[in-house]
Short mmCIF file of C-alpha atoms in Angstrom, two decimals:
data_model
loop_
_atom_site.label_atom_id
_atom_site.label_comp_id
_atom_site.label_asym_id
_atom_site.label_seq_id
_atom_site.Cartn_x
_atom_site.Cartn_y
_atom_site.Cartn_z
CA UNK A 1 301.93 140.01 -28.83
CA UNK A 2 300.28 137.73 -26.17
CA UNK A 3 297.33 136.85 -28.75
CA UNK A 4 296.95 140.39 -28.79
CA UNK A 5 295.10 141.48 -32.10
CA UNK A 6 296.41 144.70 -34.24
CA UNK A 7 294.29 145.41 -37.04
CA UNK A 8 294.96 147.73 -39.20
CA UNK A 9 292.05 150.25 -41.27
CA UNK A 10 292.86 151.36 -44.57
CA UNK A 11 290.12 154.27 -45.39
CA UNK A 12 289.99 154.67 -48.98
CA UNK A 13 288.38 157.14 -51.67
CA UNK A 14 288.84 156.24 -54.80
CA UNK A 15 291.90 154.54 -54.57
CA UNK A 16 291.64 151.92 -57.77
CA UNK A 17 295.25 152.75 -58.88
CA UNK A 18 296.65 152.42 -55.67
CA UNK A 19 294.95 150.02 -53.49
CA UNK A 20 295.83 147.07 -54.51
CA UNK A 21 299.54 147.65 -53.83
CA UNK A 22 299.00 149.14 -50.50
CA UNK A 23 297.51 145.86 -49.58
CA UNK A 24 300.11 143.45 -50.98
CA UNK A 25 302.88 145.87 -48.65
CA UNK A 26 300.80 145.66 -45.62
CA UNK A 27 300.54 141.51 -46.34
CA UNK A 28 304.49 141.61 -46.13
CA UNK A 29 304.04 142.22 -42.26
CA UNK A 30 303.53 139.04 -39.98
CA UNK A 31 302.70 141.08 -36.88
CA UNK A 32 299.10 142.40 -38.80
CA UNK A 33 296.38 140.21 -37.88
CA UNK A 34 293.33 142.29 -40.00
CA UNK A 35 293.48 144.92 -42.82
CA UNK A 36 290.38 146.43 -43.17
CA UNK A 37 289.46 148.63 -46.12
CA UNK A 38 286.50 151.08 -45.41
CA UNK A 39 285.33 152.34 -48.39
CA UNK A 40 284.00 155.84 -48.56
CA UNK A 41 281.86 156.14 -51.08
CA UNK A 42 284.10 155.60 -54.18
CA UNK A 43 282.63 156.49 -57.42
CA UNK A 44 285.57 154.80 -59.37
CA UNK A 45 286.17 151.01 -59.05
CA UNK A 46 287.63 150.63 -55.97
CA UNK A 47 284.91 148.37 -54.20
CA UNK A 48 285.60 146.05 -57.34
CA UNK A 49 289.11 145.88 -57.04
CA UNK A 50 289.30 145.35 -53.07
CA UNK A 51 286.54 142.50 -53.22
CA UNK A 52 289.24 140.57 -54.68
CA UNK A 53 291.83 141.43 -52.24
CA UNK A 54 292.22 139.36 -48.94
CA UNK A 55 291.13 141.82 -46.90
CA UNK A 56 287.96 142.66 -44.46
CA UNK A 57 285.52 145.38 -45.95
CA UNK A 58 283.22 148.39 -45.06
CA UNK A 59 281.06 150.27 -47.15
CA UNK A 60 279.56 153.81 -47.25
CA UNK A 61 276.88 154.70 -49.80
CA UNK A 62 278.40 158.20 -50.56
CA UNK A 63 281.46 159.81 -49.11
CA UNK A 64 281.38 160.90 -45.48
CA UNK A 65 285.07 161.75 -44.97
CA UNK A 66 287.55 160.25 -43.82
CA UNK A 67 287.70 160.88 -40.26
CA UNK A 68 283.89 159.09 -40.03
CA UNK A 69 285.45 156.38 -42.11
CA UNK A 70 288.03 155.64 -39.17
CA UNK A 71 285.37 156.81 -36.48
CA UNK A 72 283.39 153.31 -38.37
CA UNK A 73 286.35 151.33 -37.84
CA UNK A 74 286.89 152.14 -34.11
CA UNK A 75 283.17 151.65 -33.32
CA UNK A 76 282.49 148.19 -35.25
CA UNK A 77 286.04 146.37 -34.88
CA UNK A 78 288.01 144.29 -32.39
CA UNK A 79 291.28 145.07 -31.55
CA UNK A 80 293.96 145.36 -29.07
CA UNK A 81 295.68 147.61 -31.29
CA UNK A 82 294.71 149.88 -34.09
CA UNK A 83 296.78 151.11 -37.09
CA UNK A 84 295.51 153.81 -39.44
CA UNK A 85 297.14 153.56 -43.13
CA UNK A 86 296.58 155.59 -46.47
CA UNK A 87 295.58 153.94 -49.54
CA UNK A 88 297.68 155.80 -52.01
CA UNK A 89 301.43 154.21 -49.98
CA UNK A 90 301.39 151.17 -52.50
CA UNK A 91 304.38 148.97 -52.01
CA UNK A 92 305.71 151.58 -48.96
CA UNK A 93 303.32 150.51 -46.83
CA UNK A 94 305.67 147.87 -45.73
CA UNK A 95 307.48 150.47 -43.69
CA UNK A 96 304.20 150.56 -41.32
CA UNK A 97 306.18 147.65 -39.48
CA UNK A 98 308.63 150.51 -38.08
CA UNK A 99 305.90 151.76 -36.51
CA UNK A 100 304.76 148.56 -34.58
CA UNK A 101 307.25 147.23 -32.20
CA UNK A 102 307.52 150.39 -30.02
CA UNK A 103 303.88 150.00 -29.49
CA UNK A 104 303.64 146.70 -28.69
CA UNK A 105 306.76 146.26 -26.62
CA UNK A 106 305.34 148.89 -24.56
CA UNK A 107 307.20 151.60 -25.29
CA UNK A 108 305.09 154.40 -26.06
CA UNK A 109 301.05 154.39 -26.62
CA UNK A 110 301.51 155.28 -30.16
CA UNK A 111 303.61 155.93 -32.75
CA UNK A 112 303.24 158.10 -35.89
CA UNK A 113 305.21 157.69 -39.36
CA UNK A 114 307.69 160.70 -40.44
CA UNK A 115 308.06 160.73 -43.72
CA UNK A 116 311.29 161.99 -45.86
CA UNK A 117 311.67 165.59 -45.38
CA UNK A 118 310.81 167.58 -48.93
CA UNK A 119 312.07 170.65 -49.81
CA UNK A 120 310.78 173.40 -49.10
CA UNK A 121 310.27 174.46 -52.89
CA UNK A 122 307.79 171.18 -53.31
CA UNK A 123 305.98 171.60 -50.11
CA UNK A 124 304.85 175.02 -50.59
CA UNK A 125 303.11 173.95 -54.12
CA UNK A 126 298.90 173.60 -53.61
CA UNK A 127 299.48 175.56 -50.27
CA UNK A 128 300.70 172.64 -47.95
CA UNK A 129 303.08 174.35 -46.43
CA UNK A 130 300.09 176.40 -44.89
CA UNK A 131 298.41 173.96 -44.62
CA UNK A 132 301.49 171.96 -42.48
CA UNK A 133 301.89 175.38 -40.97
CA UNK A 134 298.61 175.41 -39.31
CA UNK A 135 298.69 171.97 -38.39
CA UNK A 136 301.93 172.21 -36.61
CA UNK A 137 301.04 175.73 -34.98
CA UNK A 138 297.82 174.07 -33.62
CA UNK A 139 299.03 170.98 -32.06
CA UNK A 140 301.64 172.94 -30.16
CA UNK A 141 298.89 175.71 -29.01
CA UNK A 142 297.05 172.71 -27.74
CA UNK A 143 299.98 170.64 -25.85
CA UNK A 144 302.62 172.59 -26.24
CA UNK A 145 304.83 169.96 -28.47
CA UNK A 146 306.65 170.47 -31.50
CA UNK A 147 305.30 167.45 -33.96
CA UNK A 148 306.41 167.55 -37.52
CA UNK A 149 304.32 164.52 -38.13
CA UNK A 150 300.78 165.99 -37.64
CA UNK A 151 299.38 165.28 -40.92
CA UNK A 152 300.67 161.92 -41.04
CA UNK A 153 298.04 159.51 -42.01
CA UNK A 154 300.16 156.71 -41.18
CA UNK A 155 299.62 155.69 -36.73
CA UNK A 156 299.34 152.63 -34.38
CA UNK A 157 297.69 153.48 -31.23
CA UNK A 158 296.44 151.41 -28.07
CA UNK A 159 293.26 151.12 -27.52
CA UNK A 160 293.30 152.69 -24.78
CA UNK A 161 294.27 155.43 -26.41
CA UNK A 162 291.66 155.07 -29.01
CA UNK A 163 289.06 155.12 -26.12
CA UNK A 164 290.13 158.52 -24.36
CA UNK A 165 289.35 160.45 -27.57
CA UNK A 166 286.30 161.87 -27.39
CA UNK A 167 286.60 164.43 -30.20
CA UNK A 168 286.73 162.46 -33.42
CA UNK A 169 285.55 164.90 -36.56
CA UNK A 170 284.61 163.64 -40.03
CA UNK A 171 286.73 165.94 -42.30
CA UNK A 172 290.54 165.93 -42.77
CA UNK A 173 290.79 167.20 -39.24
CA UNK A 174 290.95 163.82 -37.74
CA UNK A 175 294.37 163.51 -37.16
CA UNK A 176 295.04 166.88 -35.78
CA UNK A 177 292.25 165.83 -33.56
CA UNK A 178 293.63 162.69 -32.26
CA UNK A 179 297.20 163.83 -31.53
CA UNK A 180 295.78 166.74 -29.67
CA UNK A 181 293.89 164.41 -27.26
CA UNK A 182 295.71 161.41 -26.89
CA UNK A 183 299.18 163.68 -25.68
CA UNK A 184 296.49 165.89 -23.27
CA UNK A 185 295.39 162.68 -21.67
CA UNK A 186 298.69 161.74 -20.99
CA UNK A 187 299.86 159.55 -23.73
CA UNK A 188 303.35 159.13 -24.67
CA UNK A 189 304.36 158.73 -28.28
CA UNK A 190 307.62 158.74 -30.38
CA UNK A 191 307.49 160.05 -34.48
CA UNK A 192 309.20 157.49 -36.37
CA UNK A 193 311.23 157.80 -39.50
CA UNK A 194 310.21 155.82 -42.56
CA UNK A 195 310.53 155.40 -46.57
CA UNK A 196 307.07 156.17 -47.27
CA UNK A 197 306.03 157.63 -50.01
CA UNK A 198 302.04 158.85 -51.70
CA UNK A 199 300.06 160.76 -53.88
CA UNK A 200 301.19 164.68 -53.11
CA UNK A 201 298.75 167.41 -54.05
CA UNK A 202 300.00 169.65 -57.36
CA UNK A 203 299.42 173.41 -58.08
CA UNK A 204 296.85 172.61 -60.44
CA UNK A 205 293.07 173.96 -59.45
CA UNK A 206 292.22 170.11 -58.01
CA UNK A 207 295.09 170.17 -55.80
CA UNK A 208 294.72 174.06 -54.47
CA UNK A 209 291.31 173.46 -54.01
CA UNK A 210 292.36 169.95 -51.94
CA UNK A 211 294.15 171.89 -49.95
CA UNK A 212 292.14 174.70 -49.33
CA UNK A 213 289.68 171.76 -48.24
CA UNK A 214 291.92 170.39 -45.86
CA UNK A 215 293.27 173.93 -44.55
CA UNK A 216 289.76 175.01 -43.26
CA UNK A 217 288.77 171.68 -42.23
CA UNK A 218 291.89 171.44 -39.72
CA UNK A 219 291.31 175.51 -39.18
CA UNK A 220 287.41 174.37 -38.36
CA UNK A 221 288.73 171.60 -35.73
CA UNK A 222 290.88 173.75 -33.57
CA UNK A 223 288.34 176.14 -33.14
CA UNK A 224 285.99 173.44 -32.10
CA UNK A 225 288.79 172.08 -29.91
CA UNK A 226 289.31 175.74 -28.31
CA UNK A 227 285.57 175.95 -27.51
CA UNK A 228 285.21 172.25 -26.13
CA UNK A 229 288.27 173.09 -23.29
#
């Protein structure tokens, strides 16, 4: 990569189960130079478990969401290239080096992982196919693309790319936000298939209300998008 850097920010709320894993995939990939964990305010015992793990570290206080936990790692880190990971992949998190090369070969500004389709029947339970829906529906309002991968936690970008977005919300918005801005300011990108796999949201009350969460916060962004045309 030219002594290029790609680091790669693993924002985590309590994660305990799950981190460690996560790590040990992303360690299987020579091409990462930096994992950093940003801990947002876990009230489990995540920040033990990670201060044993090879790994760089920052730490909220209390939860501020975890678009402001990646907005921490954009502002405070070096890198030529940025990768954004979920804590919850475990050992699948070694399929984030599909995502790599066709960034840093030059073939797209960033990439963005597409997970195994589910079936209808399990997508609609907690709401996410609303929830998918809207996401979908909004990103296409916005740049008139069809993106099945607009939830997907799992990116590399430029930085370059990182530093046209000006819009970065807090809330579970934050990738709806990015996709939107990077394609309107001319970006090119390619969805790329992998063998992920994490923690899906259930129809119990937790997981509707999750996703009642995450439906108004992506709802909540578009609106602010609309208004800041």
């Amino acid at each position: 990569m030219d002594n290029k850097k790609l680091l790669v920010v693993v924002p985590v709320y309590n994660e305990a189960d799950k981190i460690r894993n996560t790590v040990k995939g992303l360690k299987t990939i020579d091409l990462i130079d930096e994992v950093l964990i940003v801990n947002d305010g876990s009230t489990d015992n995540t920040a033990e478990i990670i201060e044993k793990l090879d790994v760089s570290i920052i730490s909220m206080e209390k939860n501020q969401g975890k678009g402001y936990a990646m907005k921490k790692a954009m502002e405070e880190m070096d890198y030529d290239y940025i990768a954004f990971v979920d804590g919850d992949l475990e050992l699948t998190s070694s399929e984030v080096g599909k995502l790599i090369h066709p960034v840093i070969a030059d073939e797209v500004d960033f990439t963005i992982a597409q997970f195994p389709k589910r079936s209808t029947k399990t997508d609609t339970k907690g709401g996410f196919g609303i929830v998918k829906g809207l996401a979908k529906k909004g990103v296409y309002f916005f740049t008139k693309k069809e993106i099945d991968t607009t939830l997907s936690g799992q990116r590399i970008y430029k930085k370059e790319v990182i530093k046209s977005i000006k819009y970065i919300p807090s809330h579970y918005g934050i990738e709806i936000a990015m996709t939107i801005q990077a394609i309107n300011n001319g970006y090119t990108f390619k969805e790329i298939p992998v063998n992920m796999s994490h923690r899906y949201s259930d129809r119990s009350i937790k997981g509707i209300i999750h996703r009642g969460k995450q439906f108004f916060d992506i709802l909540r962004t578009l609106i602010v998008m609309y208004f800041r045309r």
